[in-house]
């Protein structure tokens, strides 16, 4: 394959890479150009997303750069979700960061660079490409977590994320070195071929270490320890970004490496994924019950939802992967909506509110905001007829179809625990006595974004099932 064809296949990443360089120059020349750079960054993400949609609709399935990168329906679908989440995160950020005194033009540039890394991650078909994309995303994320440098919590979040992220990268690298040492290649396809038949001890350890490193990136238990602290300490727009786009990228990367590199050893990794899934569901649900900070609660909600995602992966089938992609699409809308509502909690003193006590009696002072927030909470809990119920339904159906009936039953039972803390939020808004009043939101972008995402996760979302089902089936079919 010639260079021009390879460059054509990586156009989404090229658009974002050149855009980030141009926007960095604008940021250097005009320090007060934060809003302009944000708008141009959203435009760049839309342009990259348009190519991803084109590749998806055209059924593109080709390798680039001698097999290091693959442009297919699976990667294109994941990129659409990533770019969508990144664009929403940029749209809702400027006013919130300006109030904190942290809005600078470098912020959207870092988000764009993280998106480049995530795009490489979901299209990687080689361990080297995987690591380059993962670290490009991670390095930008470490800076974003500590972006409000005058806030001690943000600096602490960035430091914790960096230290624990470095540890996870070391674990991942060690696993990759074992895979290379025992197979003689870094290519997913070659590793998959070498892992046929009886699995050697070295390859088994390599598989375990790689899965452990990726489990950290998706906040799966027992590698979740960084998530509540980073989510709470980072600025809320940054937390919204962390909870959506990188989650999609890391989940898609995990799917690809499990299916393409470890696909011939389903029995070896299936048990690990099942245990991690159940631990994530239970730890996420139980850990959220006592939380009084809403950002920490949503962090444990993220851990809980990763558990449901992994139930689809544990099935080890094309149906299971398609169910995961459906769940990811719905999850992105739900979690972004939750953080958009959280960002509208502003007290009389102008400070952002994020504790459970702050939303007491919210239905009396801000009925529209309370109603939309309740929709997101009910949807995250998987209560019908909201769209979040359908995401859990397809994941459990995939597990049952694969013969994992006990896993599905335990997952369904454990999801009842998770419903408690979501209902606790709704109960606080509608039945507790009102505390300090929440001022009306002065950001129209937040109001319109919250309303639009609320419609997506409402019962109207079921109208998208035919299209979503067809696209996710096409994306999953690209791996099998």
XYZ file of C-alpha atoms in Angstrom:
480
model
C 0.000 0.000 0.000
C 1.418 3.392 -1.006
C 1.758 6.382 1.260
C -1.061 8.376 -0.369
C -3.588 5.621 0.386
C -2.408 5.417 3.984
C -2.728 9.184 4.381
C -6.244 9.035 2.943
C -7.264 6.452 5.547
C -5.949 8.572 8.447
C -7.640 11.803 7.347
C -9.590 12.238 10.619
C -6.328 12.196 12.589
C -4.584 14.434 10.040
C -7.364 17.030 10.227
C -7.158 17.132 14.006
C -3.343 17.118 14.072
C -2.937 20.042 11.664
C -5.826 21.871 13.347
C -4.160 21.513 16.735
C -0.900 22.987 15.398
C -2.696 25.923 13.776
C -4.799 26.567 16.869
C -1.710 26.393 19.061
C -0.207 29.226 17.016
C -3.389 31.261 17.445
C -3.259 30.580 21.184
C 0.360 31.774 21.302
C -0.358 34.987 19.422
C -3.696 35.804 21.081
C -3.836 34.775 24.707
C -7.462 35.911 25.039
C -8.664 33.837 22.089
C -10.028 30.985 24.221
C -13.569 31.134 22.860
C -12.420 31.490 19.249
C -10.078 28.517 19.571
C -12.888 26.500 21.191
C -15.235 27.230 18.274
C -12.571 26.331 15.713
C -11.759 23.152 17.657
C -15.406 22.063 17.515
C -15.341 22.753 13.752
C -12.227 20.560 13.425
C -13.941 17.749 15.336
C -16.987 18.048 13.074
C -14.733 17.833 10.010
C -12.930 14.767 11.345
C -16.271 13.237 12.305
C -17.578 13.790 8.768
C -14.755 11.611 7.401
C -15.475 8.975 10.035
C -19.130 8.943 8.952
C -18.032 8.697 5.309
C -15.808 5.683 6.028
C -18.615 4.051 8.007
C -21.223 4.570 5.286
C -18.816 3.509 2.530
C -17.909 0.318 4.377
C -14.192 1.162 4.290
C -12.061 -1.717 5.546
C -8.359 -1.303 4.805
C -5.010 -1.225 6.579
C -2.554 1.656 6.528
C 1.174 1.997 7.207
C 2.026 -1.667 6.672
C -0.679 -2.967 8.992
C -0.097 -0.627 11.932
C -3.479 1.083 11.545
C -6.868 -0.092 10.323
C -9.718 2.026 8.990
C -12.899 -0.014 9.362
C -16.503 0.328 10.485
C -15.641 -0.465 14.099
C -13.023 2.264 14.397
C -15.192 4.751 12.489
C -18.165 4.230 14.816
C -15.956 4.641 17.891
C -14.452 7.843 16.442
C -17.906 9.297 15.815
C -18.751 8.810 19.497
C -15.353 10.187 20.598
C -15.556 13.310 18.439
C -19.169 13.904 19.466
C -18.297 13.673 23.171
C -15.224 15.891 22.734
C -17.241 18.514 20.824
C -19.954 18.630 23.495
C -17.272 18.891 26.198
C -15.735 21.886 24.402
C -19.093 23.584 23.871
C -20.021 23.501 27.544
C -16.583 24.452 28.895
C -15.852 28.178 28.223
C -18.217 29.863 30.679
C -17.536 27.395 33.484
C -13.764 27.735 33.094
C -14.003 31.524 32.845
C -15.808 31.636 36.189
C -12.941 29.637 37.668
C -10.378 31.901 36.023
C -8.976 28.886 34.192
C -10.116 29.431 30.609
C -7.107 29.587 28.301
C -6.746 28.898 24.607
C -4.582 25.858 25.308
C -7.566 23.973 26.749
C -9.305 23.124 23.440
C -5.927 22.351 21.863
C -5.285 19.716 24.537
C -8.732 18.218 23.941
C -8.004 18.013 20.205
C -4.653 16.307 20.833
C -6.354 13.851 23.186
C -8.886 13.145 20.428
C -6.043 12.408 17.999
C -4.639 9.863 20.448
C -8.046 8.288 20.959
C -8.562 7.999 17.210
C -5.258 6.159 16.897
C -6.206 3.904 19.830
C -9.444 2.622 18.295
C -7.814 1.960 14.912
C -4.613 0.385 16.254
C -3.791 -3.117 15.024
C -0.308 -3.221 16.486
C 1.022 -2.900 20.026
C 3.250 0.022 19.025
C 0.364 1.999 17.527
C -1.732 1.130 20.554
C 0.815 2.567 22.953
C 1.460 5.727 20.937
C -2.255 6.543 20.791
C -2.793 5.660 24.446
C 0.043 7.855 25.685
C -0.883 10.797 23.452
C -4.340 10.715 25.014
C -3.002 10.161 28.524
C -0.413 12.962 28.460
C -3.065 15.469 27.381
C -5.437 14.116 30.041
C -2.884 14.597 32.845
C -2.583 18.282 31.945
C -6.360 18.706 31.599
C -6.966 17.225 35.055
C -4.751 19.884 36.651
C -5.779 22.693 34.286
C -7.193 24.888 37.074
C -3.731 25.366 38.518
C -4.928 27.803 41.207
C -7.241 25.128 42.599
C -5.543 22.724 44.993
C -8.020 19.952 44.223
C -7.273 20.175 40.498
C -3.518 20.029 41.080
C -3.994 17.009 43.344
C -6.188 15.303 40.727
C -3.569 15.836 38.027
C -0.785 14.467 40.229
C -2.764 11.372 41.256
C -3.804 10.731 37.670
C -0.207 11.068 36.459
C 1.316 8.786 39.105
C -1.305 6.055 38.807
C -1.418 6.428 35.031
C 2.350 5.902 34.869
C 1.935 2.751 36.957
C -0.777 1.458 34.601
C 1.392 2.261 31.572
C 4.230 0.259 33.129
C 1.940 -2.705 33.696
C 0.690 -2.461 30.112
C 4.209 -2.196 28.708
C 5.354 -5.220 30.678
C 2.447 -7.237 29.281
C 3.230 -6.039 25.759
C 6.893 -7.036 26.144
C 5.830 -10.540 27.211
C 3.514 -10.856 24.207
C 6.305 -9.707 21.885
C 8.851 -11.991 23.520
C 6.713 -15.114 23.226
C 5.201 -14.441 19.780
C 7.994 -12.528 18.045
C 5.632 -9.838 16.770
C 3.705 -6.738 17.871
C 0.937 -7.229 15.288
C -2.492 -8.203 16.665
C -3.000 -10.628 13.776
C 0.311 -12.406 14.324
C -0.199 -12.526 18.086
C -3.656 -14.016 17.513
C -2.194 -16.703 15.257
C 0.534 -17.518 17.789
C -2.023 -17.864 20.574
C -3.753 -20.874 19.040
C -3.638 -24.180 20.856
C -2.315 -24.498 24.384
C -1.423 -21.186 26.010
C 2.076 -20.939 27.488
C 2.641 -19.407 30.926
C 4.479 -16.437 29.423
C 1.632 -15.591 27.048
C -0.887 -16.005 29.856
C 0.994 -13.504 32.011
C 1.260 -11.150 29.036
C -2.483 -11.367 28.469
C -3.225 -10.697 32.152
C -0.898 -7.684 32.358
C -2.285 -6.136 29.158
C -5.865 -6.560 30.371
C -4.893 -5.083 33.743
C -3.354 -2.003 32.128
C -6.416 -1.437 29.952
C -8.750 -2.027 32.915
C -7.148 1.005 34.562
C -7.926 3.131 31.510
C -11.632 2.224 31.577
C -11.901 2.607 35.392
C -12.787 -1.039 35.932
C -12.492 -2.491 39.432
C -10.120 -3.268 41.073
C -8.161 -0.661 39.064
C -10.666 2.117 39.761
C -8.964 3.832 42.703
C -8.018 6.966 40.761
C -11.467 7.676 39.358
C -13.380 9.300 42.282
C -10.474 11.582 43.250
C -9.732 12.692 39.678
C -13.396 13.223 38.827
C -13.933 15.312 41.956
C -10.753 17.369 41.714
C -10.682 18.129 37.982
C -12.772 21.065 36.680
C -16.311 19.871 35.924
C -16.040 20.340 32.105
C -12.852 18.254 32.179
C -14.592 15.591 34.246
C -17.412 15.477 31.689
C -14.789 14.888 28.995
C -13.012 12.168 31.015
C -16.281 10.343 31.671
C -17.241 10.150 27.992
C -14.674 10.283 25.165
C -11.696 8.469 26.788
C -14.102 5.862 28.127
C -15.268 5.103 24.578
C -11.696 4.991 23.262
C -10.375 2.678 25.966
C -13.406 0.388 25.710
C -13.066 0.169 21.913
C -9.347 -0.542 22.238
C -10.066 -3.292 24.753
C -12.623 -4.840 22.396
C -10.238 -4.784 19.438
C -7.259 -6.312 21.228
C -9.403 -8.999 22.892
C -11.110 -10.000 19.644
C -8.174 -9.678 17.235
C -5.161 -10.578 19.406
C -6.723 -12.850 22.056
C -9.667 -14.159 20.032
C -8.337 -17.733 19.921
C -8.088 -17.903 23.720
C -11.608 -16.940 24.794
C -11.484 -19.246 27.799
C -8.306 -17.548 29.038
C -9.685 -14.013 29.188
C -13.412 -14.622 29.558
C -13.159 -15.539 33.239
C -11.056 -12.445 33.944
C -13.565 -10.187 32.193
C -16.495 -11.763 34.035
C -14.897 -11.245 37.447
C -13.876 -7.655 36.622
C -17.398 -6.927 35.313
C -19.109 -8.137 38.484
C -16.578 -6.369 40.726
C -17.105 -3.122 38.833
C -20.886 -3.361 39.080
C -20.879 -4.130 42.803
C -18.042 -1.805 43.879
C -19.411 1.025 41.743
C -22.908 0.634 43.192
C -21.889 0.161 46.828
C -19.258 2.893 46.681
C -21.752 5.450 45.375
C -24.303 4.930 48.136
C -22.511 6.999 50.773
C -21.252 9.761 48.476
C -22.313 13.335 49.222
C -20.359 14.904 46.357
C -22.218 14.545 43.054
C -19.018 14.334 40.981
C -17.750 11.454 43.108
C -21.177 9.815 42.811
C -20.994 10.062 39.013
C -17.455 8.638 39.188
C -18.747 5.516 40.930
C -21.624 5.485 38.432
C -18.977 5.368 35.684
C -17.319 2.366 37.349
C -20.717 0.696 37.662
C -21.536 1.248 33.993
C -18.172 -0.165 32.899
C -19.236 -3.399 34.608
C -22.340 -3.605 32.443
C -20.229 -2.888 29.355
C -17.883 -5.753 30.183
C -20.789 -8.197 30.435
C -21.205 -7.727 26.685
C -17.488 -8.338 26.142
C -17.571 -11.460 28.330
C -20.024 -12.993 25.857
C -17.150 -13.115 23.350
C -19.542 -12.953 20.402
C -20.371 -10.527 17.624
C -23.729 -9.894 19.306
C -21.934 -9.061 22.559
C -19.655 -6.510 20.865
C -22.625 -4.907 19.088
C -24.446 -4.694 22.438
C -21.392 -2.991 23.975
C -21.369 -0.391 21.222
C -25.090 0.279 21.707
C -24.507 0.696 25.430
C -21.533 3.004 24.825
C -23.581 5.273 22.538
C -26.374 5.573 25.101
C -23.923 5.936 27.987
C -22.163 8.890 26.325
C -25.467 10.775 26.056
C -26.472 9.930 29.634
C -23.196 10.835 31.317
C -22.699 14.053 29.346
C -26.259 15.034 30.208
C -25.651 14.377 33.892
C -22.596 16.640 33.934
C -24.374 19.339 31.919
C -27.051 19.425 34.620
C -24.388 19.485 37.317
C -22.714 22.477 35.669
C -25.975 24.436 35.921
C -25.925 24.273 39.720
C -24.779 27.768 40.605
C -25.396 29.386 43.992
C -26.192 33.013 44.762
C -22.508 33.692 45.300
C -21.776 32.484 41.767
C -19.877 29.397 42.894
C -20.492 26.036 41.270
C -22.394 23.651 43.538
C -21.711 19.934 43.491
C -22.849 18.406 46.800
C -25.994 16.420 47.504
C -27.165 19.084 49.967
C -27.043 21.713 47.219
C -29.762 20.001 45.170
C -32.192 19.617 48.091
C -35.582 20.899 46.986
C -34.285 21.720 43.498
C -37.688 20.850 42.010
C -39.175 23.888 43.779
C -36.554 26.421 42.706
C -35.526 25.031 39.306
C -38.260 22.590 38.198
C -37.064 22.215 34.592
C -33.470 21.460 35.634
C -34.665 18.994 38.283
C -36.868 17.207 35.727
C -34.048 16.807 33.180
C -31.591 15.731 35.893
C -34.122 13.132 37.059
C -34.446 11.815 33.499
C -30.694 11.222 33.331
C -30.644 9.555 36.748
C -33.555 7.240 35.898
C -31.941 6.410 32.546
C -28.585 5.613 34.177
C -30.460 3.356 36.596
C -31.949 1.516 33.607
C -35.567 2.230 34.482
C -37.997 1.839 31.551
C -39.205 3.457 29.377
C -36.051 5.586 29.271
C -33.343 4.723 26.749
C -30.847 3.558 29.360
C -33.037 0.506 29.933
C -32.506 -0.595 26.325
C -28.716 -0.448 26.735
C -28.808 -2.826 29.689
C -31.358 -5.034 27.920
C -29.174 -5.693 24.870
C -26.079 -6.356 26.997
C -27.857 -8.897 29.226
C -29.517 -10.468 26.182
C -26.082 -10.968 24.560
C -24.780 -12.637 27.734
C -27.781 -14.984 27.920
C -27.453 -15.844 24.209
C -23.809 -16.782 24.844
C -24.829 -19.131 27.659
C -23.683 -16.853 30.476
C -27.002 -17.024 32.298
C -25.521 -16.854 35.859
C -23.507 -13.744 34.918
C -26.621 -12.039 33.558
C -28.675 -12.925 36.635
C -26.015 -11.628 39.043
C -25.606 -8.489 36.932
C -29.339 -7.809 36.946
C -29.525 -8.349 40.706
C -26.543 -6.066 41.294
C -28.084 -3.357 39.122
C -30.831 -3.024 41.732
C -28.179 -1.773 44.181
C -27.157 0.882 41.679
C -30.744 2.066 41.329
C -30.676 3.106 44.997
C -28.200 5.956 44.681
C -29.746 7.258 41.468
C -33.136 7.344 43.183
C -31.493 9.022 46.167
C -30.557 11.954 43.916
C -34.141 12.211 42.643
C -35.534 11.920 46.173
C -33.261 14.741 47.365
C -34.400 17.026 44.543
C -38.112 16.358 44.947
C -38.764 15.502 48.595
C -36.085 17.168 50.750
C -36.429 20.654 52.162
C -34.883 23.341 50.018
C -31.508 24.682 51.136
C -29.574 27.484 49.447
C -31.390 28.400 46.268
C -29.800 27.584 42.934
C -29.734 30.552 40.596
C -31.169 30.336 37.097
C -28.561 29.258 34.562
C -27.183 32.096 32.458
C -25.592 29.788 29.879
C -27.927 29.025 26.985
C -25.513 26.427 25.604
C -25.885 24.375 28.784
C -29.662 24.654 28.753
C -30.030 23.660 25.103
C -27.443 20.878 25.338
C -29.086 19.433 28.447
C -32.499 19.550 26.809
C -31.278 17.892 23.607
C -29.483 15.100 25.467
C -32.547 14.663 27.667
C -34.646 13.982 24.572
C -32.078 11.465 23.335
C -32.193 9.386 26.538
C -35.970 9.693 26.909
C -38.441 7.288 25.349
C -37.931 9.151 22.038
C -34.510 7.503 21.861
C -36.181 4.223 20.923
C -36.887 5.736 17.496
C -33.146 5.477 16.821
C -32.998 1.728 17.507
C -33.212 0.590 13.839
C -30.363 2.895 12.784
C -28.293 2.285 15.919
C -28.776 -1.470 15.643
C -27.724 -1.535 11.987
C -24.633 0.632 12.541
C -23.415 -1.258 15.621
C -23.968 -4.599 13.881
C -21.867 -3.357 10.950
C -19.158 -2.123 13.330
C -19.063 -5.398 15.291
C -19.043 -7.403 12.071
C -15.811 -5.660 11.048
C -13.993 -7.503 13.850
C -15.378 -11.006 13.228
